[in-house]
Short mmCIF file of C-alpha atoms in Angstrom, two decimals:
data_model
loop_
_atom_site.label_atom_id
_atom_site.label_comp_id
_atom_site.label_asym_id
_atom_site.label_seq_id
_atom_site.Cartn_x
_atom_site.Cartn_y
_atom_site.Cartn_z
CA MET A 1 31.25 22.52 86.48
CA ARG A 2 27.69 21.32 85.85
CA ARG A 3 26.78 24.69 84.34
CA GLY A 4 29.80 24.46 82.01
CA ARG A 5 28.65 21.03 80.81
CA SER A 6 25.13 22.25 80.03
CA TRP A 7 26.55 25.15 78.02
CA LEU A 8 28.70 22.76 76.08
CA LEU A 9 25.74 20.46 75.46
CA ALA A 10 23.59 23.38 74.34
CA ALA A 11 26.33 24.58 71.98
CA VAL A 12 26.71 21.10 70.46
CA LEU A 13 22.95 20.69 70.03
CA GLY A 14 22.66 24.19 68.53
CA ALA A 15 25.44 23.57 66.04
CA GLY A 16 23.88 20.22 65.11
CA ALA A 17 20.48 21.82 64.53
CA ALA A 18 21.99 24.66 62.50
CA PHE A 19 23.88 22.14 60.36
CA THR A 20 20.74 20.04 59.81
CA VAL A 21 18.67 23.09 58.79
CA GLY A 22 21.44 24.36 56.52
CA ALA A 23 21.87 20.98 54.88
CA ALA A 24 18.13 20.60 54.38
CA GLN A 25 17.94 24.05 52.81
CA ALA A 26 20.83 23.22 50.51
CA VAL A 27 19.17 19.98 49.43
CA LEU A 28 15.85 21.74 48.86
CA ALA A 29 17.50 24.50 46.87
CA GLN A 30 19.47 22.05 44.79
CA GLY A 31 16.62 19.62 44.26
CA PRO A 32 14.71 21.23 41.35
CA ALA A 33 17.93 22.42 39.71
CA ALA A 34 19.43 18.96 39.92
CA ALA A 35 16.22 17.46 38.54
CA THR A 36 16.28 19.97 35.67
CA GLN A 37 19.85 19.14 34.77
CA ASP A 38 18.99 15.50 35.06
CA TRP A 39 16.47 15.46 32.16
CA LYS A 40 18.57 17.80 30.05
CA LYS A 41 21.67 15.70 30.55
CA GLU A 42 19.76 12.61 29.50
CA PHE A 43 18.31 14.47 26.49
CA GLU A 44 21.74 15.66 25.41
CA GLU A 45 23.27 12.23 25.81
CA ILE A 46 20.56 10.64 23.69
CA CYS A 47 20.44 13.22 20.93
CA ALA A 48 24.18 13.78 20.65
CA LYS A 49 24.42 10.71 18.46
CA THR A 50 22.26 11.71 15.52
CA GLN A 51 25.30 12.37 13.34
CA ASP A 52 26.50 8.83 13.93
CA ALA A 53 23.10 7.17 13.59
CA MET A 54 24.03 5.31 10.40
CA ALA A 55 27.09 3.80 12.05
CA LEU A 56 25.51 2.77 15.35
CA PRO A 57 24.82 -0.91 16.05
CA MET A 58 21.18 -2.02 16.13
CA ASP A 59 21.07 -2.70 19.86
CA GLU A 60 22.39 0.79 20.60
CA LEU A 61 19.82 2.36 18.27
CA LYS A 62 17.03 0.40 19.95
CA GLY A 63 18.39 1.46 23.34
CA LEU A 64 18.33 5.11 22.28
CA VAL A 65 14.73 4.84 21.06
CA SER A 66 13.68 3.32 24.34
CA ARG A 67 15.51 6.05 26.29
CA CYS A 68 13.62 8.65 24.18
CA ASP A 69 10.31 7.00 25.10
CA LYS A 70 11.26 6.98 28.75
CA LEU A 71 12.28 10.64 28.73
CA LYS A 72 9.19 11.88 26.87
CA PRO A 73 6.79 11.95 29.88
CA ARG A 74 9.33 13.96 31.86
CA ILE A 75 9.62 16.53 29.09
CA GLU A 76 5.84 16.74 28.85
CA LYS A 77 5.76 17.95 32.45
CA LEU A 78 7.97 20.98 31.73
CA ASP A 79 6.60 24.51 31.34
CA GLU A 80 4.95 25.31 27.99
CA SER A 81 7.90 26.87 26.16
CA GLN A 82 10.38 24.19 27.20
CA ARG A 83 7.87 21.45 26.54
CA LYS A 84 7.18 22.66 22.98
CA VAL A 85 10.84 22.97 22.06
CA TYR A 86 12.19 19.84 23.71
CA SER A 87 9.27 17.62 22.74
CA ARG A 88 9.95 18.41 19.10
CA ARG A 89 13.70 18.01 19.50
CA LEU A 90 13.31 14.68 21.24
CA GLN A 91 10.79 13.48 18.65
CA VAL A 92 13.10 14.46 15.78
CA CYS A 93 16.01 12.46 17.15
CA ARG A 94 13.84 9.51 18.17
CA ASP A 95 12.36 9.40 14.68
CA LEU A 96 15.80 9.42 13.09
CA TYR A 97 16.98 6.46 15.19
CA GLN A 98 13.76 4.58 14.42
CA PHE A 99 14.18 5.42 10.72
CA VAL A 100 17.69 3.95 10.68
CA ILE A 101 16.46 0.80 12.46
CA GLU A 102 13.65 0.34 9.94
CA SER A 103 15.81 1.11 6.93
CA ARG A 104 18.24 -1.60 8.05
CA GLU A 105 15.49 -4.10 8.70
CA LYS A 106 13.59 -3.43 5.47
CA GLY A 107 16.20 -1.89 3.21
CA MET B 1 23.82 18.47 -24.10
CA ARG B 2 22.00 21.24 -25.99
CA ARG B 3 19.13 18.88 -26.66
CA TRP B 4 18.40 18.21 -23.01
CA VAL B 5 18.81 21.84 -21.99
CA ALA B 6 16.20 22.73 -24.62
CA PHE B 7 14.05 19.84 -23.43
CA LEU B 8 14.23 21.01 -19.82
CA ALA B 9 13.38 24.57 -20.78
CA VAL B 10 10.36 23.45 -22.79
CA SER B 11 9.28 21.10 -19.97
CA ALA B 12 9.48 23.91 -17.43
CA VAL B 13 7.41 26.21 -19.60
CA VAL B 14 4.83 23.53 -20.39
CA ALA B 15 4.73 21.67 -17.08
CA GLY B 16 4.96 24.68 -14.75
CA PRO B 17 1.53 26.17 -15.41
CA ALA B 18 -0.01 22.69 -15.70
CA ILE B 19 1.30 21.71 -12.28
CA ALA B 20 0.28 25.04 -10.81
CA GLU B 21 -3.21 24.53 -12.21
CA GLN B 22 -3.43 21.01 -10.74
CA THR B 23 -2.33 22.15 -7.33
CA GLY B 24 -4.40 25.32 -7.50
CA ALA B 25 -1.33 27.35 -6.65
CA LYS B 26 -0.86 29.76 -9.52
CA LYS B 27 1.07 32.49 -7.82
CA ARG B 28 3.18 35.44 -8.80
CA ARG B 29 6.83 34.45 -8.71
CA PRO B 30 8.41 36.22 -5.72
CA LEU B 31 11.09 38.84 -6.29
CA PRO B 32 14.60 37.90 -5.09
CA PRO B 33 14.31 39.58 -1.66
CA GLU B 34 10.88 38.03 -1.15
CA PHE B 35 11.91 34.45 -1.93
CA GLY B 36 11.81 32.40 1.28
CA ARG B 37 9.71 34.96 3.12
CA VAL B 38 7.46 33.47 5.77
CA ILE B 39 4.52 35.26 7.31
CA ILE B 40 3.89 34.23 10.90
CA ASN B 41 0.53 35.10 12.33
CA ASN B 42 -0.35 32.69 15.09
CA ALA B 43 -0.92 35.23 17.77
CA SER B 44 0.16 38.56 16.29
CA GLU B 45 -3.17 39.98 15.13
CA LYS B 46 -4.93 38.67 18.20
CA ALA B 47 -2.44 40.70 20.21
CA GLY B 48 -3.10 43.79 18.10
CA LEU B 49 0.13 43.55 16.15
CA ALA B 50 0.92 43.09 12.47
CA PRO B 51 1.98 39.57 11.44
CA VAL B 52 5.71 38.83 11.45
CA SER B 53 7.58 38.92 8.17
CA PHE B 54 10.56 36.57 8.34
CA ASP B 55 13.13 36.58 5.57
CA HIS B 56 15.12 33.38 5.23
CA TRP B 57 17.93 34.91 3.13
CA PHE B 58 19.56 36.85 5.93
CA HIS B 59 19.36 34.02 8.44
CA ARG B 60 20.46 31.28 6.05
CA ALA B 61 23.60 33.24 5.23
CA LYS B 62 24.59 33.04 8.89
CA TYR B 63 23.16 29.77 10.19
CA THR B 64 22.45 26.28 8.95
CA CYS B 65 18.86 25.17 8.43
CA ARG B 66 19.51 22.45 11.02
CA LEU B 67 20.42 24.90 13.76
CA CYS B 68 17.04 26.64 13.58
CA HIS B 69 14.80 23.76 12.55
CA VAL B 70 16.29 21.12 14.83
CA ASP B 71 18.20 22.71 17.70
CA ILE B 72 15.99 25.74 18.16
CA GLY B 73 12.89 23.78 17.27
CA PHE B 74 11.17 25.72 14.48
CA ALA B 75 8.77 23.49 12.57
CA MET B 76 9.23 23.05 8.82
CA LYS B 77 5.79 24.39 8.00
CA ALA B 78 4.87 28.03 8.39
CA GLY B 79 2.62 28.53 11.39
CA ALA B 80 3.18 25.03 12.78
CA THR B 81 5.53 26.08 15.55
CA GLY B 82 3.00 28.18 17.46
CA ILE B 83 5.49 30.78 18.64
CA LYS B 84 4.31 33.07 21.42
CA ALA B 85 5.91 36.22 22.79
CA ALA B 86 6.34 34.40 26.10
CA ASP B 87 8.45 31.72 24.36
CA ASN B 88 10.75 34.37 22.92
CA GLN B 89 10.98 36.16 26.25
CA ALA B 90 11.96 32.87 27.91
CA GLY B 91 14.83 32.45 25.43
CA PHE B 92 13.23 29.98 23.04
CA TYR B 93 12.61 30.19 19.27
CA CYS B 94 13.51 33.72 18.06
CA GLY B 95 14.56 34.51 21.62
CA ALA B 96 17.30 31.87 21.48
CA CYS B 97 19.40 34.40 19.53
CA HIS B 98 17.34 37.58 19.70
CA ASN B 99 17.96 38.05 23.39
CA GLY B 100 19.73 41.39 23.45
CA LYS B 101 22.91 39.63 24.58
CA LEU B 102 24.22 37.50 21.72
CA VAL B 103 26.84 39.29 19.63
CA VAL B 104 27.07 38.52 15.92
CA ASP B 105 29.48 40.37 13.62
CA LYS B 106 30.36 42.69 16.49
CA ARG B 107 26.74 43.70 16.86
CA LYS B 108 24.33 42.81 19.63
CA VAL B 109 21.35 40.87 18.32
CA PHE B 110 18.22 42.80 19.20
CA GLU B 111 15.83 41.38 21.75
CA SER B 112 12.61 39.86 20.46
CA CYS B 113 9.39 40.58 22.32
CA GLY B 114 11.40 42.14 25.14
CA LYS B 115 9.37 44.01 27.71
CA ALA B 116 11.40 47.16 27.06
CA LEU B 117 10.43 46.98 23.37
CA ILE B 118 6.77 46.57 23.97
CA GLY B 119 6.42 49.91 25.79
CA GLU B 120 3.51 52.23 25.11
CA ASN B 121 3.54 52.59 21.35
CA ARG B 122 5.08 49.15 20.63
CA ALA B 123 7.41 50.76 18.09
CA GLY B 124 10.11 48.19 18.74
CA CYS B 125 7.75 45.38 17.77
CA LEU B 126 7.63 46.68 14.19
CA ARG B 127 11.08 45.33 13.54
CA CYS B 128 9.54 41.88 13.06
CA HIS B 129 5.79 42.55 13.13
CA SER B 130 6.09 44.45 9.89
CA VAL B 131 3.53 43.05 7.43
CA GLY B 132 1.69 45.99 5.86
CA LYS B 133 3.86 48.50 7.70
CA ASN B 134 6.34 50.85 6.15
CA VAL B 135 9.48 49.51 7.81
CA THR B 136 12.99 49.96 6.41
CA PRO B 137 14.87 46.70 6.92
CA MET B 138 18.09 46.91 8.95
CA VAL B 139 19.97 44.99 6.29
CA ASP B 140 19.54 45.87 2.66
CA PHE B 141 19.13 42.80 0.43
CA LYS B 142 21.01 44.24 -2.57
CA THR B 143 23.97 45.36 -0.49
CA PHE B 144 24.07 42.11 1.43
CA THR B 145 24.03 39.87 -1.63
CA LYS B 146 26.10 41.94 -4.06
CA ASP B 147 29.31 39.91 -3.59
CA LEU B 148 27.64 36.50 -3.46
CA PRO B 149 27.64 34.15 -6.48
CA VAL B 150 24.69 34.71 -8.75
CA GLY B 151 21.91 32.15 -8.95
CA ARG B 152 19.34 32.02 -11.70
CA PHE B 153 16.22 31.88 -9.56
CA GLY B 154 15.04 32.24 -5.98
CA ASN B 155 17.04 34.90 -4.18
CA GLY B 156 19.24 35.26 -7.25
CA VAL B 157 22.06 33.85 -5.10
CA ASP B 158 23.81 30.51 -5.54
CA TRP B 159 23.90 29.66 -1.83
CA GLU B 160 25.52 26.30 -2.41
CA LYS B 161 28.45 27.91 -4.18
CA ALA B 162 28.58 30.68 -1.59
CA GLU B 163 29.03 28.04 1.11
CA GLU B 164 31.51 25.99 -0.90
CA THR B 165 33.70 29.01 -1.55
CA GLY B 166 33.51 30.22 2.03
CA LEU B 167 31.66 33.42 1.20
CA VAL B 168 29.04 32.36 3.70
CA LYS B 169 29.95 30.24 6.70
CA PRO B 170 26.69 29.05 8.21
CA VAL B 171 27.06 28.38 11.91
CA ASP B 172 25.72 25.03 13.13
CA PHE B 173 26.14 25.43 16.88
CA LEU B 174 24.54 27.74 19.38
CA GLU B 175 26.00 27.80 22.88
CA GLY B 176 23.51 26.68 25.49
CA VAL B 177 21.13 25.32 22.86
CA SER B 178 22.98 22.92 20.57
CA ILE B 179 24.46 19.65 21.72
CA PRO B 180 28.17 19.27 20.98
CA ARG B 181 28.50 16.50 18.42
CA LYS B 182 31.21 14.87 16.38
CA SER B 183 31.47 15.83 12.73
CA PHE B 184 30.26 12.98 10.62
CA THR B 185 30.99 11.22 7.39
CA ALA B 186 28.30 12.01 4.87
CA GLN B 187 26.58 9.30 2.90
CA LYS B 188 27.61 8.89 -0.69
CA ASP B 189 26.00 10.74 -3.59
CA PHE B 190 23.62 8.71 -5.67
CA ALA B 191 21.72 8.94 -8.93
CA LEU B 192 17.97 8.67 -9.41
CA SER B 193 16.56 7.88 -12.79
CA PRO B 194 13.55 9.94 -13.80
CA LYS B 195 10.43 8.28 -15.17
CA LEU B 196 10.49 10.46 -18.24
CA GLN B 197 12.67 9.08 -21.01
CA GLY B 198 15.36 11.45 -22.18
CA MET B 199 15.35 13.39 -18.94
CA PRO B 200 18.81 13.60 -17.35
CA ASP B 201 19.38 11.61 -14.13
CA ILE B 202 19.09 13.36 -10.81
CA ILE B 203 22.36 13.43 -8.94
CA PHE B 204 21.57 13.66 -5.28
CA SER B 205 24.41 14.78 -3.06
CA HIS B 206 24.06 13.85 0.59
CA GLN B 207 27.15 15.86 1.34
CA LYS B 208 25.75 19.12 0.00
CA HIS B 209 22.54 18.59 1.93
CA THR B 210 24.06 17.52 5.23
CA VAL B 211 26.15 20.70 5.44
CA TRP B 212 22.92 22.61 5.90
CA ASN B 213 20.54 20.01 7.26
CA GLY B 214 22.32 17.24 9.14
CA CYS B 215 20.38 13.96 8.96
CA GLU B 216 17.39 14.53 11.18
CA LEU B 217 15.93 17.49 9.36
CA CYS B 218 15.10 15.35 6.33
CA HIS B 219 14.76 11.86 7.79
CA PRO B 220 12.12 10.79 8.35
CA GLU B 221 9.95 13.92 8.46
CA ILE B 222 10.43 14.76 4.77
CA PHE B 223 11.80 11.54 3.33
CA VAL B 224 9.96 8.84 5.18
CA GLY B 225 10.72 5.88 2.91
CA VAL B 226 13.02 3.35 4.49
CA LYS B 227 13.54 1.05 1.52
CA LYS B 228 15.86 2.40 -1.14
CA GLY B 229 13.98 2.97 -4.39
CA ALA B 230 10.59 2.07 -2.89
CA THR B 231 9.21 5.62 -2.81
CA LYS B 232 8.42 7.12 -6.19
CA TYR B 233 8.68 10.86 -6.22
CA SER B 234 6.50 12.70 -8.70
CA MET B 235 7.11 16.27 -9.80
CA VAL B 236 3.46 17.07 -9.04
CA GLU B 237 3.97 16.08 -5.40
CA ILE B 238 7.30 17.87 -5.26
CA PHE B 239 5.78 21.08 -6.66
CA ASP B 240 3.09 20.63 -4.01
CA GLY B 241 5.72 20.94 -1.29
CA LYS B 242 6.41 17.28 -0.61
CA TYR B 243 9.85 15.62 -0.53
CA CYS B 244 12.42 17.93 -2.20
CA GLY B 245 9.64 20.51 -2.47
CA ALA B 246 9.59 20.96 1.32
CA CYS B 247 12.61 23.23 0.87
CA HIS B 248 12.96 23.69 -2.88
CA VAL B 249 9.57 25.33 -3.26
CA THR B 250 10.04 27.73 -0.43
CA VAL B 251 13.64 28.52 0.52
CA ALA B 252 16.30 26.54 -1.36
CA PHE B 253 16.81 27.07 -5.11
CA PRO B 254 13.42 26.63 -6.75
CA LEU B 255 12.25 23.69 -8.81
CA ILE B 256 12.23 25.62 -12.06
CA ASP B 257 16.03 25.46 -11.94
CA CYS B 258 15.75 21.93 -13.41
CA GLY B 259 19.41 21.48 -14.34
CA ARG B 260 20.57 21.84 -10.73
CA CYS B 261 19.11 18.39 -9.92
CA HIS B 262 18.71 16.76 -13.33
CA ALA B 263 22.42 17.10 -13.70
CA ARG B 264 23.72 13.95 -15.36
CA PRO B 265 23.46 14.07 -19.15
CA VAL B 266 21.60 11.20 -20.76
CA GLN B 267 24.05 8.48 -21.77
#
């Protein structure tokens, strides 16, 4: 009876450990990919509005500029090819939003 | 009407060489297939290869300027992008399309800087690294442009008309690169009055430009002024590659085609 209990306990502990290791591996494997998608998703959300820039309200334009500034350091940490491409792309859309803000303020 | 056409012709003849002299850029006018050609030599010769000869005409017939210069990230000035083979191999710049996978017009787009191409004799590299080499282009300019509307200068093609009539349908979206966006309402056309008396007004069409460029290709990198009418554009600066000249000296119809912009007859 006692032996049966210890087997059961060992099986439960083993399954628990296996689950923990598996889950940790899954998190580790997903981590960088999730982080990658995270900056790209933010980039796409920000720069998807360039066509509508002229119609956007001022507070939204200012919000987009500030999101660009916040995203920039993350893009600067990417590998060289990605950094070159996405830094320029981000700059181009940031500059357009800033241009619209200034043209409304001074125009 | 006749008077201003004659005036424009005389101005072009008189002002052209004068402007070229001022800017120190007296060059042979390129032949139609050469117009819009860019020589890229950031790393080529250092790597023992010939510089890259890039012809805009073939690419502009298929894609918008915005797709390449915004979404793919090519700078607007030759040599400013700093393209490396490693970038292309990683699927950026030329490699965004030239990846050996993308199919255009039922043909696989060849891979740029692919390891298989490089090989021992680097023969595959010559497809782009062709300056000074005897390379037969894959697409013949004359054959490619024979059914397109004729333009007076540049490539000898009226690209604007070709797009309007659907003879070319430049693609503005590249899967995995471009961001899906709503189509937008273009700003209205407007007229600019030239400083020179008797010169026809310039009719600027935002609509015609946004088809190819979107908003962010021109603003604010090329047209930085935020206050309407505050920036004065001079033909000397434009011939020097500023403002309209950023494209109309190099790729879009050239500045000697005066009547394309100075389009509203003097009242």
